[in-house]
PDB file of C-alpha atoms in Angstrom:
ATOM      1  CA  MET A   1       4.474 -18.509   0.269  1.00  0.00           C
ATOM      2  CA  ILE A   2       3.503 -15.035  -0.932  1.00  0.00           C
ATOM      3  CA  GLY A   3       4.844 -13.990  -4.324  1.00  0.00           C
ATOM      4  CA  ARG A   4       4.450 -10.740  -6.255  1.00  0.00           C
ATOM      5  CA  LEU A   5       2.596  -7.735  -4.911  1.00  0.00           C
ATOM      6  CA  ASN A   6      -0.300  -7.850  -7.350  1.00  0.00           C
ATOM      7  CA  HIS A   7      -1.676  -4.434  -6.404  1.00  0.00           C
ATOM      8  CA  VAL A   8      -2.209  -1.805  -3.757  1.00  0.00           C
ATOM      9  CA  ALA A   9      -5.846  -0.672  -3.558  1.00  0.00           C
ATOM     10  CA  ILE A  10      -6.756   2.936  -2.792  1.00  0.00           C
ATOM     11  CA  ALA A  11     -10.401   3.726  -1.983  1.00  0.00           C
ATOM     12  CA  VAL A  12     -11.677   7.028  -3.385  1.00  0.00           C
ATOM     13  CA  SER A  13     -15.002   8.803  -3.262  1.00  0.00           C
ATOM     14  CA  ASP A  14     -14.647  10.566  -6.636  1.00  0.00           C
ATOM     15  CA  MET A  15     -13.051   8.464  -9.358  1.00  0.00           C
ATOM     16  CA  GLU A  16     -12.755  11.280 -11.873  1.00  0.00           C
ATOM     17  CA  ALA A  17     -10.787  13.396  -9.407  1.00  0.00           C
ATOM     18  CA  ALA A  18      -8.662  10.369  -8.465  1.00  0.00           C
ATOM     19  CA  VAL A  19      -7.874   9.588 -12.096  1.00  0.00           C
ATOM     20  CA  ALA A  20      -6.829  13.208 -12.610  1.00  0.00           C
ATOM     21  CA  VAL A  21      -4.361  12.920  -9.710  1.00  0.00           C
ATOM     22  CA  TYR A  22      -2.676   9.826 -11.124  1.00  0.00           C
ATOM     23  CA  ARG A  23      -2.943  10.629 -14.853  1.00  0.00           C
ATOM     24  CA  ASP A  24      -2.326  14.378 -14.875  1.00  0.00           C
ATOM     25  CA  THR A  25      -0.464  15.219 -11.666  1.00  0.00           C
ATOM     26  CA  LEU A  26       1.630  12.046 -11.318  1.00  0.00           C
ATOM     27  CA  GLY A  27       1.804  11.273 -15.063  1.00  0.00           C
ATOM     28  CA  ALA A  28       0.920   7.579 -14.796  1.00  0.00           C
ATOM     29  CA  ASP A  29      -0.724   5.189 -17.265  1.00  0.00           C
ATOM     30  CA  VAL A  30      -4.394   4.857 -16.260  1.00  0.00           C
ATOM     31  CA  SER A  31      -6.942   2.276 -17.476  1.00  0.00           C
ATOM     32  CA  GLU A  32     -10.620   2.833 -18.251  1.00  0.00           C
ATOM     33  CA  LYS A  33     -13.116   2.713 -15.380  1.00  0.00           C
ATOM     34  CA  VAL A  34     -14.899  -0.636 -15.103  1.00  0.00           C
ATOM     35  CA  ALA A  35     -18.029  -1.318 -13.035  1.00  0.00           C
ATOM     36  CA  GLN A  36     -17.720  -4.477 -10.924  1.00  0.00           C
ATOM     37  CA  PRO A  37     -21.298  -4.891  -9.675  1.00  0.00           C
ATOM     38  CA  ASP A  38     -20.489  -8.274  -8.064  1.00  0.00           C
ATOM     39  CA  HIS A  39     -17.951  -6.480  -5.853  1.00  0.00           C
ATOM     40  CA  GLY A  40     -19.830  -3.252  -5.199  1.00  0.00           C
ATOM     41  CA  VAL A  41     -17.065  -1.108  -6.657  1.00  0.00           C
ATOM     42  CA  SER A  42     -15.882   0.502  -9.863  1.00  0.00           C
ATOM     43  CA  THR A  43     -12.187   0.047 -10.581  1.00  0.00           C
ATOM     44  CA  VAL A  44      -9.463   1.900 -12.433  1.00  0.00           C
ATOM     45  CA  PHE A  45      -5.968   0.457 -12.644  1.00  0.00           C
ATOM     46  CA  ILE A  46      -2.810   2.540 -12.575  1.00  0.00           C
ATOM     47  CA  ASN A  47      -0.276   0.504 -14.529  1.00  0.00           C
ATOM     48  CA  LEU A  48       3.203   0.911 -13.068  1.00  0.00           C
ATOM     49  CA  PRO A  49       6.244  -0.884 -14.531  1.00  0.00           C
ATOM     50  CA  ASN A  50       6.305  -3.483 -11.731  1.00  0.00           C
ATOM     51  CA  THR A  51       2.789  -3.605 -10.230  1.00  0.00           C
ATOM     52  CA  LYS A  52      -0.590  -1.868 -10.228  1.00  0.00           C
ATOM     53  CA  ILE A  53      -2.504   0.588  -8.095  1.00  0.00           C
ATOM     54  CA  GLU A  54      -6.208  -0.286  -8.010  1.00  0.00           C
ATOM     55  CA  LEU A  55      -8.480   2.710  -7.460  1.00  0.00           C
ATOM     56  CA  LEU A  56     -11.811   1.672  -5.913  1.00  0.00           C
ATOM     57  CA  GLU A  57     -14.958   3.803  -6.007  1.00  0.00           C
ATOM     58  CA  PRO A  58     -18.189   2.694  -4.294  1.00  0.00           C
ATOM     59  CA  LEU A  59     -20.860   1.206  -6.575  1.00  0.00           C
ATOM     60  CA  GLY A  60     -24.338   0.717  -5.133  1.00  0.00           C
ATOM     61  CA  GLU A  61     -25.752   1.150  -1.665  1.00  0.00           C
ATOM     62  CA  ASN A  62     -24.050  -1.896  -0.170  1.00  0.00           C
ATOM     63  CA  SER A  63     -20.555  -1.208  -1.403  1.00  0.00           C
ATOM     64  CA  PRO A  64     -17.984  -2.815   0.937  1.00  0.00           C
ATOM     65  CA  ILE A  65     -15.867   0.360   0.890  1.00  0.00           C
ATOM     66  CA  LEU A  66     -18.546   2.808   2.079  1.00  0.00           C
ATOM     67  CA  LYS A  67     -17.638   2.464   5.763  1.00  0.00           C
ATOM     68  CA  PHE A  68     -13.956   2.952   5.005  1.00  0.00           C
ATOM     69  CA  LEU A  69     -14.742   6.168   3.106  1.00  0.00           C
ATOM     70  CA  GLU A  70     -16.936   7.436   5.944  1.00  0.00           C
ATOM     71  CA  LYS A  71     -13.890   7.125   8.207  1.00  0.00           C
ATOM     72  CA  ASN A  72     -11.495   8.378   5.512  1.00  0.00           C
ATOM     73  CA  PRO A  73     -13.419  10.926   3.446  1.00  0.00           C
ATOM     74  CA  SER A  74     -10.337  11.963   1.447  1.00  0.00           C
ATOM     75  CA  GLY A  75      -9.758   8.317   0.520  1.00  0.00           C
ATOM     76  CA  GLY A  76      -6.898   6.114   1.620  1.00  0.00           C
ATOM     77  CA  ILE A  77      -5.000   2.896   1.132  1.00  0.00           C
ATOM     78  CA  HIS A  78      -7.557   0.124   1.521  1.00  0.00           C
ATOM     79  CA  HIS A  79      -5.627  -3.129   1.071  1.00  0.00           C
ATOM     80  CA  VAL A  80      -2.615  -4.862  -0.423  1.00  0.00           C
ATOM     81  CA  CYS A  81      -2.853  -7.977  -2.599  1.00  0.00           C
ATOM     82  CA  TYR A  82      -0.206 -10.682  -2.806  1.00  0.00           C
ATOM     83  CA  GLU A  83      -0.112 -13.476  -5.362  1.00  0.00           C
ATOM     84  CA  VAL A  84       0.031 -17.111  -4.245  1.00  0.00           C
ATOM     85  CA  GLU A  85       0.489 -20.168  -6.430  1.00  0.00           C
ATOM     86  CA  ASP A  86      -2.276 -22.237  -4.828  1.00  0.00           C
ATOM     87  CA  ILE A  87      -4.908 -20.289  -2.956  1.00  0.00           C
ATOM     88  CA  LEU A  88      -6.471 -23.310  -1.234  1.00  0.00           C
ATOM     89  CA  ALA A  89      -3.098 -24.520   0.035  1.00  0.00           C
ATOM     90  CA  ALA A  90      -2.309 -20.974   1.208  1.00  0.00           C
ATOM     91  CA  ARG A  91      -5.656 -20.710   3.002  1.00  0.00           C
ATOM     92  CA  ASP A  92      -5.218 -24.051   4.743  1.00  0.00           C
ATOM     93  CA  LYS A  93      -1.692 -23.153   5.871  1.00  0.00           C
ATOM     94  CA  LEU A  94      -2.906 -19.823   7.267  1.00  0.00           C
ATOM     95  CA  LEU A  95      -5.905 -21.332   9.045  1.00  0.00           C
ATOM     96  CA  ALA A  96      -3.654 -23.991  10.603  1.00  0.00           C
ATOM     97  CA  GLN A  97      -1.558 -21.146  12.032  1.00  0.00           C
ATOM     98  CA  GLY A  98      -4.599 -19.481  13.552  1.00  0.00           C
ATOM     99  CA  ALA A  99      -4.962 -16.636  11.057  1.00  0.00           C
ATOM    100  CA  ARG A 100      -8.486 -15.553  10.182  1.00  0.00           C
ATOM    101  CA  VAL A 101      -9.914 -15.531   6.672  1.00  0.00           C
ATOM    102  CA  ILE A 102     -12.787 -13.094   6.100  1.00  0.00           C
ATOM    103  CA  GLY A 103     -16.162 -14.561   5.132  1.00  0.00           C
ATOM    104  CA  ASP A 104     -16.888 -18.269   4.697  1.00  0.00           C
ATOM    105  CA  GLY A 105     -13.318 -19.178   3.787  1.00  0.00           C
ATOM    106  CA  GLU A 106     -14.146 -20.056   0.189  1.00  0.00           C
ATOM    107  CA  PRO A 107     -12.243 -18.095  -2.477  1.00  0.00           C
ATOM    108  CA  LYS A 108     -14.353 -15.708  -4.563  1.00  0.00           C
ATOM    109  CA  ILE A 109     -13.625 -14.609  -8.112  1.00  0.00           C
ATOM    110  CA  GLY A 110     -11.958 -11.202  -7.819  1.00  0.00           C
ATOM    111  CA  ALA A 111     -11.791  -8.159 -10.053  1.00  0.00           C
ATOM    112  CA  HIS A 112      -9.147  -9.866 -12.239  1.00  0.00           C
ATOM    113  CA  GLY A 113     -11.226 -13.023 -12.769  1.00  0.00           C
ATOM    114  CA  LYS A 114      -9.034 -15.089 -10.446  1.00  0.00           C
ATOM    115  CA  PRO A 115      -9.798 -16.682  -7.055  1.00  0.00           C
ATOM    116  CA  VAL A 116      -9.159 -14.358  -4.113  1.00  0.00           C
ATOM    117  CA  LEU A 117      -9.437 -14.367  -0.319  1.00  0.00           C
ATOM    118  CA  PHE A 118      -9.207 -11.558   2.200  1.00  0.00           C
ATOM    119  CA  LEU A 119      -7.299 -12.027   5.474  1.00  0.00           C
ATOM    120  CA  HIS A 120      -8.295 -10.316   8.702  1.00  0.00           C
ATOM    121  CA  PRO A 121      -6.425  -7.016   9.299  1.00  0.00           C
ATOM    122  CA  LYS A 122      -6.037  -7.790  13.017  1.00  0.00           C
ATOM    123  CA  ASP A 123      -3.870 -10.798  12.163  1.00  0.00           C
ATOM    124  CA  PHE A 124      -1.823  -8.911   9.538  1.00  0.00           C
ATOM    125  CA  LEU A 125      -0.444  -5.710  11.096  1.00  0.00           C
ATOM    126  CA  GLY A 126      -3.667  -3.721  10.813  1.00  0.00           C
ATOM    127  CA  THR A 127      -3.543  -4.269   7.059  1.00  0.00           C
ATOM    128  CA  LEU A 128      -6.393  -5.738   5.059  1.00  0.00           C
ATOM    129  CA  THR A 129      -4.525  -8.345   3.012  1.00  0.00           C
ATOM    130  CA  GLU A 130      -5.855 -10.005  -0.124  1.00  0.00           C
ATOM    131  CA  LEU A 131      -4.431 -13.172  -1.620  1.00  0.00           C
ATOM    132  CA  GLU A 132      -4.933 -13.832  -5.323  1.00  0.00           C
ATOM    133  CA  GLN A 133      -4.144 -17.027  -7.157  1.00  0.00           C
ATOM    134  CA  ALA A 134      -1.359 -16.183  -9.617  1.00  0.00           C
TER     135      ALA A 134
ATOM    136  CA  MET B   1       6.313  10.735 -14.412  1.00  0.00           C
ATOM    137  CA  ILE B   2       6.113   8.121 -11.681  1.00  0.00           C
ATOM    138  CA  GLY B   3       7.877   4.831 -12.364  1.00  0.00           C
ATOM    139  CA  ARG B   4       8.126   1.672 -10.278  1.00  0.00           C
ATOM    140  CA  LEU B   5       6.425   1.227  -6.940  1.00  0.00           C
ATOM    141  CA  ASN B   6       9.565   1.175  -4.808  1.00  0.00           C
ATOM    142  CA  HIS B   7       7.797   0.015  -1.636  1.00  0.00           C
ATOM    143  CA  VAL B   8       4.697   0.016   0.499  1.00  0.00           C
ATOM    144  CA  ALA B   9       5.414   0.972   4.121  1.00  0.00           C
ATOM    145  CA  ILE B  10       3.541  -0.617   7.005  1.00  0.00           C
ATOM    146  CA  ALA B  11       3.937   0.933  10.463  1.00  0.00           C
ATOM    147  CA  VAL B  12       4.095  -1.556  13.344  1.00  0.00           C
ATOM    148  CA  SER B  13       4.490  -1.205  17.086  1.00  0.00           C
ATOM    149  CA  ASP B  14       6.289  -4.533  17.624  1.00  0.00           C
ATOM    150  CA  MET B  15       8.808  -5.397  14.933  1.00  0.00           C
ATOM    151  CA  GLU B  16       9.482  -8.919  16.180  1.00  0.00           C
ATOM    152  CA  ALA B  17       5.786  -9.785  15.970  1.00  0.00           C
ATOM    153  CA  ALA B  18       5.561  -8.123  12.546  1.00  0.00           C
ATOM    154  CA  VAL B  19       8.544 -10.076  11.224  1.00  0.00           C
ATOM    155  CA  ALA B  20       6.949 -13.296  12.456  1.00  0.00           C
ATOM    156  CA  VAL B  21       3.785 -12.505  10.476  1.00  0.00           C
ATOM    157  CA  TYR B  22       5.666 -11.982   7.217  1.00  0.00           C
ATOM    158  CA  ARG B  23       8.418 -14.585   7.663  1.00  0.00           C
ATOM    159  CA  ASP B  24       6.539 -17.402   9.352  1.00  0.00           C
ATOM    160  CA  THR B  25       2.862 -16.926   8.545  1.00  0.00           C
ATOM    161  CA  LEU B  26       3.181 -15.505   5.017  1.00  0.00           C
ATOM    162  CA  GLY B  27       6.476 -17.244   4.204  1.00  0.00           C
ATOM    163  CA  ALA B  28       8.247 -14.192   2.765  1.00  0.00           C
ATOM    164  CA  ASP B  29      11.939 -13.277   2.532  1.00  0.00           C
ATOM    165  CA  VAL B  30      12.679 -10.844   5.377  1.00  0.00           C
ATOM    166  CA  SER B  31      15.800  -8.658   5.848  1.00  0.00           C
ATOM    167  CA  GLU B  32      17.583  -7.854   9.098  1.00  0.00           C
ATOM    168  CA  LYS B  33      16.278  -5.002  11.229  1.00  0.00           C
ATOM    169  CA  VAL B  34      18.216  -1.760  10.742  1.00  0.00           C
ATOM    170  CA  ALA B  35      18.049   1.296  13.009  1.00  0.00           C
ATOM    171  CA  GLN B  36      17.630   4.528  11.052  1.00  0.00           C
ATOM    172  CA  PRO B  37      18.164   7.129  13.775  1.00  0.00           C
ATOM    173  CA  ASP B  38      18.064  10.008  11.254  1.00  0.00           C
ATOM    174  CA  HIS B  39      14.507   8.973  10.374  1.00  0.00           C
ATOM    175  CA  GLY B  40      13.252   7.994  13.829  1.00  0.00           C
ATOM    176  CA  VAL B  41      12.431   4.449  12.752  1.00  0.00           C
ATOM    177  CA  SER B  42      13.841   0.971  12.524  1.00  0.00           C
ATOM    178  CA  THR B  43      13.221  -0.792   9.230  1.00  0.00           C
ATOM    179  CA  VAL B  44      12.848  -4.340   7.992  1.00  0.00           C
ATOM    180  CA  PHE B  45      12.324  -5.034   4.296  1.00  0.00           C
ATOM    181  CA  ILE B  46      10.127  -7.814   2.969  1.00  0.00           C
ATOM    182  CA  ASN B  47      11.642  -8.705  -0.379  1.00  0.00           C
ATOM    183  CA  LEU B  48       8.942  -9.675  -2.867  1.00  0.00           C
ATOM    184  CA  PRO B  49       9.760 -10.658  -6.475  1.00  0.00           C
ATOM    185  CA  ASN B  50       8.627  -7.297  -7.871  1.00  0.00           C
ATOM    186  CA  THR B  51       8.825  -4.774  -5.013  1.00  0.00           C
ATOM    187  CA  LYS B  52       9.337  -4.434  -1.256  1.00  0.00           C
ATOM    188  CA  ILE B  53       7.246  -4.010   1.860  1.00  0.00           C
ATOM    189  CA  GLU B  54       8.989  -1.714   4.350  1.00  0.00           C
ATOM    190  CA  LEU B  55       8.087  -2.422   7.971  1.00  0.00           C
ATOM    191  CA  LEU B  56       8.570   0.661  10.158  1.00  0.00           C
ATOM    192  CA  GLU B  57       8.907   0.561  13.948  1.00  0.00           C
ATOM    193  CA  PRO B  58       9.245   3.749  16.026  1.00  0.00           C
ATOM    194  CA  LEU B  59      12.773   4.608  17.159  1.00  0.00           C
ATOM    195  CA  GLY B  60      13.171   7.328  19.789  1.00  0.00           C
ATOM    196  CA  GLU B  61      10.708   9.695  21.401  1.00  0.00           C
ATOM    197  CA  ASN B  62      10.203  11.892  18.344  1.00  0.00           C
ATOM    198  CA  SER B  63       9.548   9.148  15.834  1.00  0.00           C
ATOM    199  CA  PRO B  64       7.390  10.459  12.978  1.00  0.00           C
ATOM    200  CA  ILE B  65       5.206   7.336  13.104  1.00  0.00           C
ATOM    201  CA  LEU B  66       4.185   7.562  16.783  1.00  0.00           C
ATOM    202  CA  LYS B  67       1.003   9.539  16.068  1.00  0.00           C
ATOM    203  CA  PHE B  68      -0.012   7.128  13.329  1.00  0.00           C
ATOM    204  CA  LEU B  69       0.400   4.189  15.723  1.00  0.00           C
ATOM    205  CA  GLU B  70      -1.631   5.950  18.415  1.00  0.00           C
ATOM    206  CA  LYS B  71      -4.484   6.125  15.919  1.00  0.00           C
ATOM    207  CA  ASN B  72      -3.783   2.640  14.546  1.00  0.00           C
ATOM    208  CA  PRO B  73      -2.512   0.551  17.457  1.00  0.00           C
ATOM    209  CA  SER B  74      -2.545  -2.693  15.439  1.00  0.00           C
ATOM    210  CA  GLY B  75      -0.393  -1.005  12.793  1.00  0.00           C
ATOM    211  CA  GLY B  76      -1.387  -0.142   9.251  1.00  0.00           C
ATOM    212  CA  ILE B  77      -0.295   0.919   5.806  1.00  0.00           C
ATOM    213  CA  HIS B  78       1.607   4.161   6.284  1.00  0.00           C
ATOM    214  CA  HIS B  79       2.685   5.248   2.783  1.00  0.00           C
ATOM    215  CA  VAL B  80       3.512   4.232  -0.751  1.00  0.00           C
ATOM    216  CA  CYS B  81       6.746   5.177  -2.513  1.00  0.00           C
ATOM    217  CA  TYR B  82       7.109   5.710  -6.253  1.00  0.00           C
ATOM    218  CA  GLU B  83      10.386   6.073  -8.128  1.00  0.00           C
ATOM    219  CA  VAL B  84      11.037   9.115 -10.297  1.00  0.00           C
ATOM    220  CA  GLU B  85      13.990   9.725 -12.579  1.00  0.00           C
ATOM    221  CA  ASP B  86      14.667  13.285 -11.446  1.00  0.00           C
ATOM    222  CA  ILE B  87      13.298  14.231  -8.062  1.00  0.00           C
ATOM    223  CA  LEU B  88      13.851  17.981  -8.456  1.00  0.00           C
ATOM    224  CA  ALA B  89      12.069  18.051 -11.818  1.00  0.00           C
ATOM    225  CA  ALA B  90       9.240  15.975 -10.305  1.00  0.00           C
ATOM    226  CA  ARG B  91       8.961  18.337  -7.343  1.00  0.00           C
ATOM    227  CA  ASP B  92       8.860  21.416  -9.526  1.00  0.00           C
ATOM    228  CA  LYS B  93       6.191  19.916 -11.794  1.00  0.00           C
ATOM    229  CA  LEU B  94       4.054  18.998  -8.767  1.00  0.00           C
ATOM    230  CA  LEU B  95       4.434  22.397  -7.119  1.00  0.00           C
ATOM    231  CA  ALA B  96       3.499  24.099 -10.400  1.00  0.00           C
ATOM    232  CA  GLN B  97       0.263  22.083 -10.350  1.00  0.00           C
ATOM    233  CA  GLY B  98      -0.528  23.212  -6.810  1.00  0.00           C
ATOM    234  CA  ALA B  99       0.362  19.963  -5.016  1.00  0.00           C
ATOM    235  CA  ARG B 100       1.939  20.289  -1.595  1.00  0.00           C
ATOM    236  CA  VAL B 101       5.316  18.849  -0.645  1.00  0.00           C
ATOM    237  CA  ILE B 102       5.793  18.143   3.064  1.00  0.00           C
ATOM    238  CA  GLY B 103       8.523  20.067   4.880  1.00  0.00           C
ATOM    239  CA  ASP B 104      10.781  22.659   3.271  1.00  0.00           C
ATOM    240  CA  GLY B 105      10.585  21.160  -0.210  1.00  0.00           C
ATOM    241  CA  GLU B 106      14.204  20.025  -0.271  1.00  0.00           C
ATOM    242  CA  PRO B 107      14.766  16.296  -0.824  1.00  0.00           C
ATOM    243  CA  LYS B 108      16.197  14.398   2.143  1.00  0.00           C
ATOM    244  CA  ILE B 109      18.307  11.247   1.991  1.00  0.00           C
ATOM    245  CA  GLY B 110      15.910   8.355   2.645  1.00  0.00           C
ATOM    246  CA  ALA B 111      16.303   4.901   4.158  1.00  0.00           C
ATOM    247  CA  HIS B 112      17.820   3.613   0.890  1.00  0.00           C
ATOM    248  CA  GLY B 113      20.441   6.373   0.686  1.00  0.00           C
ATOM    249  CA  LYS B 114      18.628   8.159  -2.155  1.00  0.00           C
ATOM    250  CA  PRO B 115      16.886  11.559  -2.250  1.00  0.00           C
ATOM    251  CA  VAL B 116      13.227  11.407  -1.238  1.00  0.00           C
ATOM    252  CA  LEU B 117      10.287  13.760  -0.787  1.00  0.00           C
ATOM    253  CA  PHE B 118       6.896  13.232   0.826  1.00  0.00           C
ATOM    254  CA  LEU B 119       3.733  14.622  -0.779  1.00  0.00           C
ATOM    255  CA  HIS B 120       0.733  15.774   1.230  1.00  0.00           C
ATOM    256  CA  PRO B 121      -1.935  13.059   1.680  1.00  0.00           C
ATOM    257  CA  LYS B 122      -4.748  15.574   1.142  1.00  0.00           C
ATOM    258  CA  ASP B 123      -3.556  16.153  -2.416  1.00  0.00           C
ATOM    259  CA  PHE B 124      -3.050  12.441  -3.147  1.00  0.00           C
ATOM    260  CA  LEU B 125      -6.267  10.558  -2.284  1.00  0.00           C
ATOM    261  CA  GLY B 126      -5.680  10.470   1.459  1.00  0.00           C
ATOM    262  CA  THR B 127      -2.453   8.608   0.799  1.00  0.00           C
ATOM    263  CA  LEU B 128       0.919   9.698   2.131  1.00  0.00           C
ATOM    264  CA  THR B 129       3.018   9.443  -1.031  1.00  0.00           C
ATOM    265  CA  GLU B 130       6.812   9.331  -1.120  1.00  0.00           C
ATOM    266  CA  LEU B 131       8.885   9.973  -4.220  1.00  0.00           C
ATOM    267  CA  GLU B 132      12.366   8.478  -4.424  1.00  0.00           C
ATOM    268  CA  GLN B 133      14.955   9.235  -7.047  1.00  0.00           C
ATOM    269  CA  ALA B 134      15.505   5.979  -8.967  1.00  0.00           C
TER     270      ALA B 134
END
């Protein structure tokens, strides 16, 4: 069912410092910072030859990554995102197997403009797992 | 400097349960389990179209992932691994910039039979970061 690894997301408290790590220290290709007010984060993408790293910085007082950064003040890997061909079919298959989808179960439009769902870390090896329609 | 994302490693306490999540629930292509006594882990690779997920289970009493699993009993994302063309040149560039390499600074032979180094999470956004010679 799952296809490509679309991205690995790393939450950071200081995007400028994070960009310096990937652009200057690790010598990677780094996108511009984009505010995603609907998601409560700003994003920068590290473009690798085969996938992307998504750097997430909190935006606003209700950012969904604030709690994670309180627990992990230096930042840390926040989630992985796999592509699926049909997100509704994937959701229904997962629910039928007893896996939990976060929220109301309806896909939202993610940072790439495509439908996404988040799966419960307790059902997926302690790993917050996003599915994105390819 | 960094190239492809070689893999994302997820530490798990029960490999059979972890394999069931990826093979049965997520429908991915899963390799056989291999003991890596030199590394204190057993590994299973999830083969995605563009990269791999490396599942790590403790092997032996001195496994380097035991502490991580004490803190994260459900498992969790343990590290990311980027490919570099020349691991010694990469190491020297990183050291010159003040980044810390874990251990004695000499590459070890990793689970794929290639030289690897681990970089200190505090210098890399709270993320344990492995470099592997491509």
